[in-house]
Amino acid sequence: MAKITLKNLSHSYLENQNNDSDWALKNINIDWKDGGAYALLGPSGCGKTTLLNIISGLLTPTNGEVLFNDEDVTKLNPVERDIAQIFQFPVIYDTMTVYDNLAFPLKNRNLSDVEIDTKVKEIAEMLELTLTLKNRASGLTADGKQKISLGRGLARSDVNVIMFDEPLTVIDPHLKWVLRSKLKELHQKINRTMIYVTHDQTEALTFADQVVVMHEGEIVQTGTPVELFEKPKHTFVGHFIGSPGMNILPCKIQNGTAIVDGIKISTSNRINEKSNFSKTEIGIRPEFISFSQEGIPVKIKKVSNTGRYKIVDTECKSGKIKILSHSSKKIPSGSAFLSFDKKYTYAYGDSRIIE
Ligand code: ADP
Ligand code: MG
């Protein structure tokens, strides 16, 4: 098992770098404790696979260090690092049976046949592969093959870290649910450091204790699912996480107070008057807005009832605002005023929370 540290890591696929966009990863610092469950979350192209491949040793970073248990492994290859990596698309031996595919990573590890057999059956059971153990892997569907891939990654429980790169992409939706919670269960059982890469917030938030949100090659926030929801440190986190995401509105700052459409907005964070931002905004999640007698004047544009709650689309002078309201609540029609819960209203300067 290993604690993983990344120090001042950056990576470019180009030989020469001229501007910011030439870097796939920019100044990444991470401290992951031994046995933790972590997710790397971000949209396609933000650098997740690059980061994973640097941790596993498939890629050498342009700058910076990778440490396992405080030992520099930056120059070691994947085998020397003793890790298991599960890729987005299945990597299996087509000509072998499902059983042999699962047993393969366990061979040459001084395990008795009985131990190997027990382990293979346990993994097969978990992944619902028991009935296909004798079949040749080549005959399986894409998601069947990916289950073998997962099984091969999970079979060895003595590795430093198990990494998953969007492993459920080719899995059918019903099984996605099952596997997601099985992976979580497995983590609790075997207590290995696990890193799970995904662009899907639900996958990240259900699997991980700590979620690392990435945006354009940078880490914009690391936190528990609750922290990311309640206090987004970057407007990207606000709107990427949550459904619908956080409302972001341009604001002015006067005497340390945010002003939207001429109305003073109280924020949870204090605004330092001296800071010099080229762009200032406030962020408030749809869950923390209510209709009131005064506040920001809006026009009601649309009400969608999902059964459990209503999503109300409104518009003020500065932009659109979505509100999430209990389905039993009555929604005004035409014009209304909105009030924001101060505790969850934040001011942002150049996209970052003002601190
Ligand atoms: P993600 O896994 O989050 O989708 P990647 O790590 O694959 O993101 O990619 C990050 C950036 O690096 C993207 O701009 C991508 O185009 C670029 N990139 C990824 N792999 C290569 C490669 N082998 N050669 C050149 N550029 C690459
Ligand atoms: Mg990727």
Coordinates of C-alpha atoms and ligand atoms in Angstrom, one line a residue:
M1 CA 0.0 0.0 0.0
A2 CA 1.2 3.5 -0.5
K3 CA 0.7 7.1 0.3
I4 CA 1.1 9.1 -2.9
T5 CA 2.6 12.5 -3.2
L6 CA 2.9 14.6 -6.4
K7 CA 5.2 17.6 -6.2
N8 CA 5.1 20.6 -8.5
L9 CA 4.2 18.4 -11.4
S10 CA 3.6 19.6 -14.9
H11 CA 3.4 18.0 -18.2
S12 CA 3.5 18.9 -21.8
Y13 CA 3.3 16.6 -24.8
L14 CA 5.2 19.2 -26.9
E15 CA 8.9 19.6 -27.0
N16 CA 8.8 23.4 -26.7
Q17 CA 6.2 25.3 -24.7
N18 CA 5.3 28.8 -25.6
N19 CA 2.0 29.5 -23.8
D20 CA -0.3 28.2 -21.1
S21 CA -2.3 26.0 -23.5
D22 CA 0.9 24.0 -24.4
W23 CA 0.7 22.3 -21.0
A24 CA -1.6 19.3 -20.4
L25 CA -0.9 19.6 -16.6
K26 CA 0.1 22.7 -14.7
N27 CA 1.7 22.7 -11.3
I28 CA -0.1 19.8 -9.7
N29 CA 0.4 19.1 -6.0
I30 CA -1.3 16.2 -4.3
D31 CA -0.9 14.4 -1.0
W32 CA -3.0 11.2 -0.9
K33 CA -3.0 9.1 2.2
D34 CA -2.5 5.4 2.2
G35 CA -5.7 3.5 1.7
G36 CA -7.8 6.5 0.6
A37 CA -10.5 6.4 -2.1
Y38 CA -9.9 9.3 -4.5
A39 CA -11.6 10.5 -7.6
L40 CA -10.2 12.7 -10.4
L41 CA -13.2 14.5 -11.8
G42 CA -13.3 16.8 -14.8
P43 CA -14.5 17.2 -18.4
S44 CA -12.9 15.4 -21.4
G45 CA -9.4 16.9 -22.2
C46 CA -8.7 18.4 -18.7
G47 CA -5.7 16.1 -18.1
K48 CA -7.1 13.2 -16.1
T49 CA -5.6 10.4 -18.1
T50 CA -2.3 12.2 -18.4
L51 CA -2.2 12.5 -14.6
L52 CA -3.1 8.9 -14.1
N53 CA -0.4 7.7 -16.5
I54 CA 2.2 9.8 -14.7
I55 CA 1.2 8.2 -11.4
S56 CA 1.3 4.7 -12.9
G57 CA 4.6 5.3 -14.7
L58 CA 3.4 5.0 -18.3
L59 CA 4.5 8.7 -18.7
T60 CA 7.4 10.6 -17.3
P61 CA 6.4 14.2 -16.3
T62 CA 8.1 17.1 -17.9
N63 CA 8.7 18.6 -14.4
G64 CA 8.1 17.5 -10.9
E65 CA 8.2 14.3 -8.8
V66 CA 6.0 11.3 -8.0
L67 CA 6.6 9.8 -4.5
F68 CA 5.2 6.5 -3.1
N69 CA 5.6 6.4 0.7
D70 CA 8.0 9.4 0.4
E71 CA 10.2 7.5 -2.0
D72 CA 10.9 9.1 -5.4
V73 CA 9.5 6.7 -8.1
T74 CA 9.4 9.3 -11.0
K75 CA 11.9 7.3 -13.0
L76 CA 10.5 3.8 -12.3
N77 CA 8.4 1.9 -14.8
P78 CA 4.8 0.6 -14.0
V79 CA 6.0 -2.9 -13.1
E80 CA 8.5 -1.5 -10.6
R81 CA 5.9 0.7 -9.1
D82 CA 3.7 -2.3 -8.4
I83 CA 0.3 -0.9 -9.3
A84 CA -2.9 -2.1 -11.0
Q85 CA -4.4 0.1 -13.8
I86 CA -7.8 -0.5 -15.4
F87 CA -8.2 1.4 -18.7
Q88 CA -11.3 2.9 -20.3
F89 CA -11.4 0.1 -22.9
P90 CA -10.9 -3.6 -22.0
V91 CA -7.4 -5.1 -22.1
I92 CA -7.8 -8.9 -22.0
Y93 CA -6.4 -12.1 -23.5
D94 CA -9.0 -13.0 -26.1
T95 CA -7.8 -16.6 -26.5
M96 CA -7.9 -17.4 -22.8
T97 CA -10.9 -18.4 -20.8
V98 CA -12.5 -15.9 -18.4
Y99 CA -11.0 -18.0 -15.6
D100 CA -7.5 -17.8 -16.9
N101 CA -7.7 -14.1 -17.6
L102 CA -8.6 -13.5 -13.9
A103 CA -6.0 -16.0 -12.7
F104 CA -3.2 -14.5 -14.8
P105 CA -2.2 -11.6 -12.6
L106 CA -2.0 -14.1 -9.7
K107 CA 0.3 -16.6 -11.3
N108 CA 4.0 -16.3 -10.5
R109 CA 3.2 -14.8 -7.1
N110 CA 3.9 -17.8 -5.0
L111 CA 0.2 -18.5 -4.4
S112 CA -1.1 -22.0 -4.2
D113 CA -3.6 -23.3 -6.8
V114 CA -6.2 -23.3 -4.1
E115 CA -5.5 -19.7 -3.1
I116 CA -5.7 -18.6 -6.8
D117 CA -8.9 -20.6 -7.3
T118 CA -10.6 -19.0 -4.2
K119 CA -9.6 -15.5 -5.3
V120 CA -10.7 -16.0 -8.9
K121 CA -14.1 -17.3 -7.7
E122 CA -14.5 -14.4 -5.3
I123 CA -13.8 -11.8 -8.0
A124 CA -16.0 -13.6 -10.5
E125 CA -18.9 -13.6 -8.0
M126 CA -18.5 -9.9 -7.4
L127 CA -18.6 -9.1 -11.1
E128 CA -21.3 -11.5 -12.0
L129 CA -18.9 -13.6 -14.1
T130 CA -19.3 -16.9 -12.4
L131 CA -21.4 -18.5 -15.1
T132 CA -18.9 -17.5 -17.8
L133 CA -15.7 -18.6 -16.2
K134 CA -15.2 -21.5 -18.6
N135 CA -16.0 -19.5 -21.7
R136 CA -13.4 -18.0 -24.0
A137 CA -13.1 -14.3 -23.4
S138 CA -13.3 -13.5 -27.1
G139 CA -17.0 -14.4 -27.2
L140 CA -18.0 -11.8 -24.6
T141 CA -19.7 -8.5 -25.2
A142 CA -17.8 -5.2 -24.6
D143 CA -19.1 -4.9 -21.1
G144 CA -18.3 -8.5 -20.3
K145 CA -14.8 -7.9 -21.4
Q146 CA -14.5 -4.8 -19.3
K147 CA -15.7 -6.7 -16.3
I148 CA -12.7 -9.1 -16.9
S149 CA -10.4 -6.1 -17.1
L150 CA -11.8 -4.8 -13.8
G151 CA -11.4 -8.3 -12.3
R152 CA -7.8 -8.5 -13.4
G153 CA -7.1 -5.2 -11.8
L154 CA -8.8 -6.2 -8.6
A155 CA -7.4 -9.7 -8.4
R156 CA -4.1 -8.7 -6.8
S157 CA -4.8 -7.1 -3.5
D158 CA -1.1 -6.6 -2.7
V159 CA -0.5 -3.6 -5.1
N160 CA 0.5 -0.1 -4.0
V161 CA -2.5 1.5 -5.7
I162 CA -5.4 0.5 -8.0
M163 CA -6.3 3.0 -10.7
F164 CA -9.4 3.1 -12.8
D165 CA -9.6 5.3 -15.9
E166 CA -13.3 5.8 -16.7
P167 CA -13.8 2.1 -16.3
L168 CA -17.6 2.1 -16.7
T169 CA -17.8 3.9 -20.1
V170 CA -18.6 0.7 -22.0
I171 CA -20.7 -0.9 -19.2
D172 CA -24.5 -0.9 -19.6
P173 CA -26.4 1.4 -17.3
H174 CA -28.0 -1.2 -15.0
L175 CA -24.6 -2.7 -14.3
K176 CA -23.0 0.7 -13.8
W177 CA -25.0 1.2 -10.7
V178 CA -24.1 -2.2 -9.4
L179 CA -20.4 -2.0 -10.1
R180 CA -20.1 1.5 -8.7
S181 CA -21.3 0.4 -5.3
K182 CA -19.3 -2.8 -5.5
L183 CA -16.1 -0.8 -6.0
K184 CA -16.9 1.3 -3.0
E185 CA -17.6 -1.9 -1.0
L186 CA -14.4 -3.4 -2.2
H187 CA -12.4 -0.4 -1.2
Q188 CA -13.8 -0.6 2.3
K189 CA -12.9 -4.3 2.4
I190 CA -9.4 -4.3 1.1
N191 CA -8.4 -0.8 2.1
R192 CA -6.0 -0.1 -0.8
T193 CA -5.3 3.3 -2.1
M194 CA -7.7 3.7 -5.1
I195 CA -7.9 6.4 -7.7
Y196 CA -10.9 6.6 -9.9
V197 CA -11.0 8.9 -12.9
T198 CA -14.3 10.0 -14.4
H199 CA -16.1 12.9 -16.0
D200 CA -19.3 11.8 -14.3
Q201 CA -20.0 13.7 -11.0
T202 CA -22.3 10.9 -9.7
E203 CA -19.6 8.3 -10.2
A204 CA -17.0 10.5 -8.5
L205 CA -19.2 11.5 -5.6
T206 CA -20.4 8.0 -4.8
F207 CA -17.0 6.4 -5.0
A208 CA -14.6 8.8 -3.4
D209 CA -14.0 10.2 0.1
Q210 CA -12.0 13.0 -1.6
V211 CA -12.7 14.3 -5.0
V212 CA -10.1 16.2 -7.0
V213 CA -11.7 18.5 -9.6
M214 CA -9.6 19.3 -12.6
H215 CA -10.1 22.1 -15.2
E216 CA -7.8 22.8 -18.1
G217 CA -4.8 21.0 -16.6
E218 CA -5.2 22.4 -13.1
I219 CA -6.6 21.2 -9.8
V220 CA -9.3 23.7 -9.0
Q221 CA -10.5 22.1 -5.8
T222 CA -10.0 19.0 -3.6
G223 CA -12.7 18.2 -1.1
T224 CA -15.3 15.8 0.2
P225 CA -18.5 15.7 -1.9
V226 CA -20.2 17.9 0.8
E227 CA -17.4 20.5 0.6
L228 CA -17.6 20.7 -3.1
F229 CA -21.3 21.2 -3.0
E230 CA -21.5 23.6 -0.1
K231 CA -18.4 25.8 -0.8
P232 CA -17.1 25.7 -4.4
K233 CA -13.7 27.4 -4.4
H234 CA -13.9 28.0 -8.1
T235 CA -16.8 28.9 -10.3
F236 CA -16.0 25.9 -12.5
V237 CA -16.6 23.6 -9.5
G238 CA -19.9 25.4 -8.8
H239 CA -21.3 24.9 -12.2
F240 CA -19.8 21.5 -13.0
I241 CA -21.0 19.8 -9.7
G242 CA -24.7 19.9 -8.9
S243 CA -27.8 19.5 -11.0
P244 CA -28.6 22.1 -12.0
G245 CA -25.2 23.7 -11.2
M246 CA -24.5 26.9 -9.3
N247 CA -25.8 30.2 -10.6
I248 CA -23.0 32.6 -11.4
L249 CA -23.8 36.2 -11.9
P250 CA -21.5 39.2 -12.6
C251 CA -21.3 41.7 -9.8
K252 CA -19.7 44.9 -8.8
I253 CA -17.8 45.3 -5.6
Q254 CA -18.5 48.5 -3.6
N255 CA -17.1 49.1 -0.1
G256 CA -16.5 45.4 0.3
T257 CA -20.0 44.4 -0.7
A258 CA -21.2 42.6 -3.8
I259 CA -23.8 44.4 -5.9
V260 CA -26.0 42.7 -8.4
D261 CA -28.5 44.7 -10.5
G262 CA -28.0 47.6 -8.0
I263 CA -29.0 45.4 -5.0
K264 CA -26.5 44.6 -2.2
I265 CA -25.9 40.9 -1.8
S266 CA -24.5 39.5 1.5
T267 CA -21.9 36.9 1.0
S268 CA -20.5 34.2 3.2
N269 CA -16.9 35.2 2.4
R270 CA -15.5 38.6 3.2
I271 CA -14.4 40.7 0.3
N272 CA -11.1 42.5 0.6
E273 CA -11.7 45.9 -1.0
K274 CA -8.0 46.2 -2.0
S275 CA -8.0 43.1 -4.3
N276 CA -7.8 44.0 -7.9
F277 CA -9.8 41.6 -10.1
S278 CA -10.5 41.9 -13.7
K279 CA -13.8 39.9 -13.2
T280 CA -16.0 39.6 -10.1
E281 CA -19.0 37.3 -9.7
I282 CA -21.2 35.9 -7.1
G283 CA -22.2 32.2 -7.0
I284 CA -25.3 30.7 -5.4
R285 CA -26.7 27.2 -5.8
P286 CA -30.4 26.8 -6.9
E287 CA -31.0 25.0 -3.6
F288 CA -30.3 28.1 -1.5
I289 CA -32.6 30.6 -3.2
S290 CA -36.1 31.4 -2.2
F291 CA -38.9 33.7 -3.3
S292 CA -39.5 36.7 -1.0
Q293 CA -41.0 40.2 -0.7
E294 CA -37.8 42.0 -1.6
G295 CA -34.4 41.2 -3.2
I296 CA -33.4 40.7 -6.8
P297 CA -36.3 41.4 -9.2
V298 CA -36.7 38.6 -11.7
K299 CA -39.1 37.4 -14.4
I300 CA -40.3 33.8 -14.2
K301 CA -39.5 32.1 -17.5
K302 CA -40.3 28.4 -16.9
V303 CA -41.2 25.9 -14.2
S304 CA -40.3 22.3 -14.6
N305 CA -41.7 19.8 -12.1
T306 CA -39.6 16.7 -11.6
G307 CA -42.0 15.2 -9.1
R308 CA -39.8 15.7 -6.1
Y309 CA -38.9 19.3 -6.7
K310 CA -39.4 22.1 -9.2
I311 CA -36.7 23.8 -11.2
V312 CA -37.7 27.4 -11.9
D313 CA -35.9 29.3 -14.6
T314 CA -35.8 33.1 -14.0
E315 CA -34.1 36.1 -15.5
C316 CA -32.7 39.2 -13.8
K317 CA -30.9 42.1 -15.5
S318 CA -27.5 40.5 -15.1
G319 CA -28.4 37.0 -16.3
K320 CA -30.3 33.8 -15.8
I321 CA -31.0 32.3 -12.3
K322 CA -32.3 28.8 -11.6
I323 CA -34.1 28.0 -8.4
L324 CA -34.7 24.5 -6.9
S325 CA -37.9 24.5 -4.9
H326 CA -39.9 21.8 -3.2
S327 CA -42.7 20.5 -5.4
S328 CA -45.3 21.4 -2.8
K329 CA -44.2 25.1 -2.8
K330 CA -46.3 27.6 -4.7
I331 CA -44.3 29.4 -7.4
P332 CA -45.2 33.0 -8.2
S333 CA -46.0 33.8 -11.9
G334 CA -44.8 36.7 -13.9
S335 CA -42.5 38.8 -11.7
A336 CA -40.9 37.9 -8.3
F337 CA -38.1 38.8 -5.9
L338 CA -35.4 36.4 -5.0
S339 CA -33.4 36.2 -1.7
F340 CA -30.2 34.3 -1.4
D341 CA -29.1 32.4 1.7
K342 CA -26.1 34.3 2.8
K343 CA -24.3 31.2 4.2
Y344 CA -24.1 29.7 0.7
T345 CA -23.6 32.9 -1.3
Y346 CA -19.9 33.4 -2.3
A347 CA -18.0 36.2 -4.1
Y348 CA -15.5 35.1 -6.7
G349 CA -12.6 37.1 -8.2
D350 CA -11.3 36.0 -11.5
S351 CA -13.2 32.7 -11.0
R352 CA -11.7 31.9 -7.6
I353 CA -13.4 32.3 -4.3
I354 CA -12.2 35.5 -2.6
E355 CA -10.5 34.6 0.7
Ligands
ADP1 P1 -8.7 13.5 -20.1 O1 -8.3 12.2 -19.7 O2 -9.1 14.4 -19.0 O3 -9.8 13.5 -21.2 P2 -6.1 13.8 -21.3 O4 -5.1 13.6 -20.2 O5 -6.3 12.6 -22.2 O6 -7.5 14.3 -20.8 O7 -5.6 15.0 -22.3 C1 -5.2 16.2 -21.7 C2 -4.7 17.1 -22.9 O8 -3.5 16.5 -23.4 C3 -5.6 17.2 -24.0 O9 -5.5 18.5 -24.6 C4 -5.2 16.2 -25.0 O10 -5.5 16.6 -26.4 C5 -3.7 16.2 -24.8 N1 -3.1 14.8 -25.1 C6 -3.4 13.7 -24.5 N2 -2.6 12.7 -24.9 C7 -1.8 13.2 -25.8 C8 -0.7 12.6 -26.6 N3 -0.4 11.3 -26.6 N4 -0.1 13.5 -27.4 C9 -0.4 14.8 -27.5 N5 -1.4 15.4 -26.8 C10 -2.1 14.6 -25.9
MG2 MG -9.0 10.3 -20.3

